């Protein structure tokens, strides 16, 4: 009996001591691979369509552990003085993050898009860049803000957005597209 009692006491003390100790650190898990997009690659992508008044080009679409996709691209837009400022757009499933690299503009977000119409489902805007989207004319009753080099703007899904004015020769911005519904083509890489 004394041996059984001592055995139970030893087990009880071991369990109590183990509960008071911090949990052991799990073995170090190897870090996943990262995807790099160099400044030279961004500039080369801009140069491919440098003469176009507007160019939105995907550089990569990356699957993040099979859970969601992230697209990385670059957009450049020419000065709007004396010409149309283009139209507004909104994306139903994608969050966009703009990081302005060069230039100055007025960005309008929110409100409503004049003459809104769905983007064709087989077009590049839907298949590679932004997923299901609605485009049209100017954005009315939105919030205007001046943006320039270094500024970052996060545009959630279903948020109309539009550059009402570009005051520099052009605006160039990196765009990161967060795609939780995996509508963009994972593995895409610009050629």
PDB file of C-alpha atoms in Angstrom, residues 2-185:
ATOM      1  CA  UNK A   2       2.807   2.370   0.895  1.00  0.00           C
ATOM      2  CA  UNK A   3       4.444   1.657  -2.504  1.00  0.00           C
ATOM      3  CA  UNK A   4       1.159   2.434  -4.305  1.00  0.00           C
ATOM      4  CA  UNK A   5       0.698   5.656  -2.303  1.00  0.00           C
ATOM      5  CA  UNK A   6       4.274   6.740  -2.996  1.00  0.00           C
ATOM      6  CA  UNK A   7       3.797   5.897  -6.689  1.00  0.00           C
ATOM      7  CA  UNK A   8       0.590   7.965  -6.885  1.00  0.00           C
ATOM      8  CA  UNK A   9       2.285  10.825  -5.029  1.00  0.00           C
ATOM      9  CA  UNK A  10       5.205  10.712  -7.456  1.00  0.00           C
ATOM     10  CA  UNK A  11       2.821  10.792 -10.455  1.00  0.00           C
ATOM     11  CA  UNK A  12       0.821  13.646  -8.920  1.00  0.00           C
ATOM     12  CA  UNK A  13       3.970  15.686  -8.230  1.00  0.00           C
ATOM     13  CA  UNK A  14       5.230  15.007 -11.780  1.00  0.00           C
ATOM     14  CA  UNK A  15       1.931  16.143 -13.322  1.00  0.00           C
ATOM     15  CA  UNK A  16       1.836  19.258 -11.108  1.00  0.00           C
ATOM     16  CA  UNK A  17       5.461  20.108 -11.960  1.00  0.00           C
ATOM     17  CA  UNK A  18       4.799  19.591 -15.672  1.00  0.00           C
ATOM     18  CA  UNK A  19       1.759  21.896 -15.540  1.00  0.00           C
ATOM     19  CA  UNK A  20       3.796  24.662 -13.923  1.00  0.00           C
ATOM     20  CA  UNK A  21       6.584  24.404 -16.502  1.00  0.00           C
ATOM     21  CA  UNK A  22       6.295  26.289 -19.777  1.00  0.00           C
ATOM     22  CA  UNK A  23       5.349  24.098 -22.704  1.00  0.00           C
ATOM     23  CA  UNK A  24       8.357  22.824 -24.597  1.00  0.00           C
ATOM     24  CA  UNK A  25       9.213  24.817 -27.675  1.00  0.00           C
ATOM     25  CA  UNK A  26       8.240  22.914 -30.808  1.00  0.00           C
ATOM     26  CA  UNK A  27      11.083  22.204 -33.189  1.00  0.00           C
ATOM     27  CA  UNK A  28      11.913  25.139 -35.448  1.00  0.00           C
ATOM     28  CA  UNK A  29       9.867  24.956 -38.613  1.00  0.00           C
ATOM     29  CA  UNK A  30      11.669  25.870 -41.811  1.00  0.00           C
ATOM     30  CA  UNK A  31      10.632  29.190 -43.270  1.00  0.00           C
ATOM     31  CA  UNK A  32       8.654  29.188 -46.482  1.00  0.00           C
ATOM     32  CA  UNK A  33       9.981  30.608 -49.676  1.00  0.00           C
ATOM     33  CA  UNK A  34       9.366  34.257 -50.395  1.00  0.00           C
ATOM     34  CA  UNK A  35       8.621  35.771 -53.779  1.00  0.00           C
ATOM     35  CA  UNK A  36      10.723  38.722 -54.863  1.00  0.00           C
ATOM     36  CA  UNK A  37       9.721  41.422 -57.311  1.00  0.00           C
ATOM     37  CA  UNK A  38      12.718  43.673 -57.920  1.00  0.00           C
ATOM     38  CA  UNK A  39      12.637  47.395 -58.657  1.00  0.00           C
ATOM     39  CA  UNK A  40      14.256  46.607 -62.010  1.00  0.00           C
ATOM     40  CA  UNK A  41      11.390  44.228 -62.819  1.00  0.00           C
ATOM     41  CA  UNK A  42       8.812  46.880 -61.897  1.00  0.00           C
ATOM     42  CA  UNK A  43      10.564  49.476 -64.080  1.00  0.00           C
ATOM     43  CA  UNK A  44      10.923  47.038 -66.990  1.00  0.00           C
ATOM     44  CA  UNK A  45       7.202  46.305 -66.770  1.00  0.00           C
ATOM     45  CA  UNK A  46       6.383  50.032 -66.878  1.00  0.00           C
ATOM     46  CA  UNK A  47       8.692  50.515 -69.877  1.00  0.00           C
ATOM     47  CA  UNK A  48       6.895  47.816 -71.897  1.00  0.00           C
ATOM     48  CA  UNK A  49       3.920  50.160 -72.314  1.00  0.00           C
ATOM     49  CA  UNK A  50       5.518  53.536 -71.553  1.00  0.00           C
ATOM     50  CA  UNK A  51       3.742  55.286 -74.441  1.00  0.00           C
ATOM     51  CA  UNK A  52       0.251  54.112 -73.421  1.00  0.00           C
ATOM     52  CA  UNK A  53      -1.874  56.697 -71.579  1.00  0.00           C
ATOM     53  CA  UNK A  54      -2.888  54.009 -69.048  1.00  0.00           C
ATOM     54  CA  UNK A  55      -1.290  50.636 -68.404  1.00  0.00           C
ATOM     55  CA  UNK A  56      -2.156  48.123 -65.669  1.00  0.00           C
ATOM     56  CA  UNK A  57       0.122  45.097 -65.794  1.00  0.00           C
ATOM     57  CA  UNK A  58       0.239  42.069 -63.523  1.00  0.00           C
ATOM     58  CA  UNK A  59       3.759  40.946 -62.669  1.00  0.00           C
ATOM     59  CA  UNK A  60       2.955  37.902 -60.511  1.00  0.00           C
ATOM     60  CA  UNK A  61       0.049  36.129 -58.831  1.00  0.00           C
ATOM     61  CA  UNK A  62       1.211  34.070 -55.870  1.00  0.00           C
ATOM     62  CA  UNK A  63      -0.691  31.391 -53.948  1.00  0.00           C
ATOM     63  CA  UNK A  64      -0.199  31.855 -50.217  1.00  0.00           C
ATOM     64  CA  UNK A  65      -0.171  28.322 -48.779  1.00  0.00           C
ATOM     65  CA  UNK A  66      -3.179  27.475 -50.962  1.00  0.00           C
ATOM     66  CA  UNK A  67      -5.343  29.683 -48.722  1.00  0.00           C
ATOM     67  CA  UNK A  68      -5.522  32.871 -50.813  1.00  0.00           C
ATOM     68  CA  UNK A  69      -3.711  34.597 -53.690  1.00  0.00           C
ATOM     69  CA  UNK A  70      -1.779  37.849 -53.853  1.00  0.00           C
ATOM     70  CA  UNK A  71      -1.251  39.659 -57.130  1.00  0.00           C
ATOM     71  CA  UNK A  72       1.555  42.164 -57.642  1.00  0.00           C
ATOM     72  CA  UNK A  73       1.434  44.593 -60.532  1.00  0.00           C
ATOM     73  CA  UNK A  74       2.299  48.078 -61.620  1.00  0.00           C
ATOM     74  CA  UNK A  75       0.126  50.803 -63.093  1.00  0.00           C
ATOM     75  CA  UNK A  76       1.079  54.001 -64.844  1.00  0.00           C
ATOM     76  CA  UNK A  77      -1.283  56.733 -65.931  1.00  0.00           C
ATOM     77  CA  UNK A  78      -0.428  59.795 -68.003  1.00  0.00           C
ATOM     78  CA  UNK A  79      -1.193  63.399 -67.051  1.00  0.00           C
ATOM     79  CA  UNK A  80      -4.880  64.203 -67.519  1.00  0.00           C
ATOM     80  CA  UNK A  81      -4.631  67.894 -68.420  1.00  0.00           C
ATOM     81  CA  UNK A  82      -6.509  68.469 -71.662  1.00  0.00           C
ATOM     82  CA  UNK A  83      -7.801  64.913 -71.968  1.00  0.00           C
ATOM     83  CA  UNK A  84     -10.258  62.579 -70.340  1.00  0.00           C
ATOM     84  CA  UNK A  85      -9.337  61.373 -66.870  1.00  0.00           C
ATOM     85  CA  UNK A  86     -10.658  57.892 -67.643  1.00  0.00           C
ATOM     86  CA  UNK A  87     -13.343  56.066 -65.771  1.00  0.00           C
ATOM     87  CA  UNK A  88     -13.970  54.623 -62.354  1.00  0.00           C
ATOM     88  CA  UNK A  89     -13.874  50.963 -61.398  1.00  0.00           C
ATOM     89  CA  UNK A  90     -14.679  48.728 -58.446  1.00  0.00           C
ATOM     90  CA  UNK A  91     -13.760  45.106 -57.797  1.00  0.00           C
ATOM     91  CA  UNK A  92     -16.201  42.773 -56.068  1.00  0.00           C
ATOM     92  CA  UNK A  93     -13.714  40.355 -54.488  1.00  0.00           C
ATOM     93  CA  UNK A  94     -10.268  41.949 -54.478  1.00  0.00           C
ATOM     94  CA  UNK A  95      -8.690  44.392 -52.024  1.00  0.00           C
ATOM     95  CA  UNK A  96      -6.129  46.632 -53.701  1.00  0.00           C
ATOM     96  CA  UNK A  97      -3.188  48.291 -51.986  1.00  0.00           C
ATOM     97  CA  UNK A  98      -1.598  51.150 -53.951  1.00  0.00           C
ATOM     98  CA  UNK A  99       1.932  52.322 -53.171  1.00  0.00           C
ATOM     99  CA  UNK A 100       2.749  55.440 -55.194  1.00  0.00           C
ATOM    100  CA  UNK A 101       6.240  55.273 -56.693  1.00  0.00           C
ATOM    101  CA  UNK A 102       6.251  58.520 -58.663  1.00  0.00           C
ATOM    102  CA  UNK A 103       3.909  61.335 -59.621  1.00  0.00           C
ATOM    103  CA  UNK A 104       0.985  63.205 -58.083  1.00  0.00           C
ATOM    104  CA  UNK A 105      -2.742  62.790 -58.530  1.00  0.00           C
ATOM    105  CA  UNK A 106      -6.162  63.116 -56.961  1.00  0.00           C
ATOM    106  CA  UNK A 107      -7.711  59.746 -56.133  1.00  0.00           C
ATOM    107  CA  UNK A 108     -11.445  59.496 -55.460  1.00  0.00           C
ATOM    108  CA  UNK A 109     -12.849  56.508 -53.529  1.00  0.00           C
ATOM    109  CA  UNK A 110     -16.389  55.582 -52.529  1.00  0.00           C
ATOM    110  CA  UNK A 111     -19.490  57.116 -54.060  1.00  0.00           C
ATOM    111  CA  UNK A 112     -21.021  55.740 -57.233  1.00  0.00           C
ATOM    112  CA  UNK A 113     -19.723  55.086 -60.740  1.00  0.00           C
ATOM    113  CA  UNK A 114     -21.537  56.907 -63.535  1.00  0.00           C
ATOM    114  CA  UNK A 115     -22.944  54.528 -66.190  1.00  0.00           C
ATOM    115  CA  UNK A 116     -21.622  51.465 -64.350  1.00  0.00           C
ATOM    116  CA  UNK A 117     -21.383  48.191 -66.265  1.00  0.00           C
ATOM    117  CA  UNK A 118     -19.790  44.825 -65.511  1.00  0.00           C
ATOM    118  CA  UNK A 119     -16.397  44.113 -67.038  1.00  0.00           C
ATOM    119  CA  UNK A 120     -16.453  41.265 -69.590  1.00  0.00           C
ATOM    120  CA  UNK A 121     -15.725  37.995 -67.737  1.00  0.00           C
ATOM    121  CA  UNK A 122     -13.277  36.832 -70.410  1.00  0.00           C
ATOM    122  CA  UNK A 123     -11.243  40.065 -70.432  1.00  0.00           C
ATOM    123  CA  UNK A 124      -7.824  40.576 -68.826  1.00  0.00           C
ATOM    124  CA  UNK A 125      -9.278  42.858 -66.137  1.00  0.00           C
ATOM    125  CA  UNK A 126     -11.340  39.967 -64.761  1.00  0.00           C
ATOM    126  CA  UNK A 127      -9.136  36.968 -65.622  1.00  0.00           C
ATOM    127  CA  UNK A 128      -5.716  38.293 -64.545  1.00  0.00           C
ATOM    128  CA  UNK A 129      -5.865  41.694 -62.846  1.00  0.00           C
ATOM    129  CA  UNK A 130      -8.877  42.239 -60.585  1.00  0.00           C
ATOM    130  CA  UNK A 131     -11.447  39.463 -60.790  1.00  0.00           C
ATOM    131  CA  UNK A 132     -15.107  40.430 -61.279  1.00  0.00           C
ATOM    132  CA  UNK A 133     -15.317  44.201 -61.649  1.00  0.00           C
ATOM    133  CA  UNK A 134     -17.634  47.036 -62.609  1.00  0.00           C
ATOM    134  CA  UNK A 135     -16.394  50.020 -64.591  1.00  0.00           C
ATOM    135  CA  UNK A 136     -17.866  53.153 -66.064  1.00  0.00           C
ATOM    136  CA  UNK A 137     -17.533  56.904 -66.025  1.00  0.00           C
ATOM    137  CA  UNK A 138     -16.523  59.282 -63.277  1.00  0.00           C
ATOM    138  CA  UNK A 139     -17.113  58.558 -59.601  1.00  0.00           C
ATOM    139  CA  UNK A 140     -19.680  60.853 -57.965  1.00  0.00           C
ATOM    140  CA  UNK A 141     -19.940  61.690 -54.248  1.00  0.00           C
ATOM    141  CA  UNK A 142     -16.689  59.959 -53.296  1.00  0.00           C
ATOM    142  CA  UNK A 143     -13.854  61.092 -51.023  1.00  0.00           C
ATOM    143  CA  UNK A 144     -10.999  62.899 -52.815  1.00  0.00           C
ATOM    144  CA  UNK A 145      -7.412  62.802 -51.627  1.00  0.00           C
ATOM    145  CA  UNK A 146      -4.102  63.976 -53.071  1.00  0.00           C
ATOM    146  CA  UNK A 147      -1.556  61.172 -53.407  1.00  0.00           C
ATOM    147  CA  UNK A 148       2.136  61.272 -54.193  1.00  0.00           C
ATOM    148  CA  UNK A 149       5.390  59.319 -53.852  1.00  0.00           C
ATOM    149  CA  UNK A 150       5.440  57.070 -50.810  1.00  0.00           C
ATOM    150  CA  UNK A 151       1.691  57.251 -50.142  1.00  0.00           C
ATOM    151  CA  UNK A 152      -0.220  54.010 -49.601  1.00  0.00           C
ATOM    152  CA  UNK A 153      -3.979  53.616 -50.100  1.00  0.00           C
ATOM    153  CA  UNK A 154      -5.951  50.447 -49.259  1.00  0.00           C
ATOM    154  CA  UNK A 155      -9.099  50.019 -51.355  1.00  0.00           C
ATOM    155  CA  UNK A 156     -11.499  47.307 -50.077  1.00  0.00           C
ATOM    156  CA  UNK A 157     -13.773  45.286 -52.386  1.00  0.00           C
ATOM    157  CA  UNK A 158     -16.882  47.029 -53.748  1.00  0.00           C
ATOM    158  CA  UNK A 159     -15.281  50.466 -53.376  1.00  0.00           C
ATOM    159  CA  UNK A 160     -15.479  52.637 -56.498  1.00  0.00           C
ATOM    160  CA  UNK A 161     -12.184  54.394 -57.239  1.00  0.00           C
ATOM    161  CA  UNK A 162     -10.967  56.806 -59.877  1.00  0.00           C
ATOM    162  CA  UNK A 163      -8.103  59.230 -60.533  1.00  0.00           C
ATOM    163  CA  UNK A 164      -9.938  62.495 -61.194  1.00  0.00           C
ATOM    164  CA  UNK A 165      -6.735  64.387 -61.948  1.00  0.00           C
ATOM    165  CA  UNK A 166      -3.088  63.530 -62.591  1.00  0.00           C
ATOM    166  CA  UNK A 167      -1.007  66.675 -62.260  1.00  0.00           C
ATOM    167  CA  UNK A 168       2.482  65.288 -62.951  1.00  0.00           C
ATOM    168  CA  UNK A 169       3.595  63.860 -66.307  1.00  0.00           C
ATOM    169  CA  UNK A 170       2.441  60.485 -65.019  1.00  0.00           C
ATOM    170  CA  UNK A 171       1.666  58.585 -61.847  1.00  0.00           C
ATOM    171  CA  UNK A 172       3.251  55.186 -61.307  1.00  0.00           C
ATOM    172  CA  UNK A 173       2.127  52.939 -58.484  1.00  0.00           C
ATOM    173  CA  UNK A 174       2.741  49.419 -57.337  1.00  0.00           C
ATOM    174  CA  UNK A 175      -0.518  47.578 -56.736  1.00  0.00           C
ATOM    175  CA  UNK A 176      -0.870  44.581 -54.438  1.00  0.00           C
ATOM    176  CA  UNK A 177      -4.119  42.677 -54.918  1.00  0.00           C
ATOM    177  CA  UNK A 178      -5.293  40.555 -52.007  1.00  0.00           C
ATOM    178  CA  UNK A 179      -7.460  37.746 -53.367  1.00  0.00           C
ATOM    179  CA  UNK A 180      -9.111  35.689 -50.588  1.00  0.00           C
ATOM    180  CA  UNK A 181     -11.453  33.965 -53.073  1.00  0.00           C
ATOM    181  CA  UNK A 182      -8.633  32.832 -55.382  1.00  0.00           C
ATOM    182  CA  UNK A 183     -10.183  34.334 -58.509  1.00  0.00           C
ATOM    183  CA  UNK A 184      -6.790  35.410 -59.893  1.00  0.00           C
ATOM    184  CA  UNK A 185      -4.609  32.787 -61.633  1.00  0.00           C
TER     185      UNK A 185
END
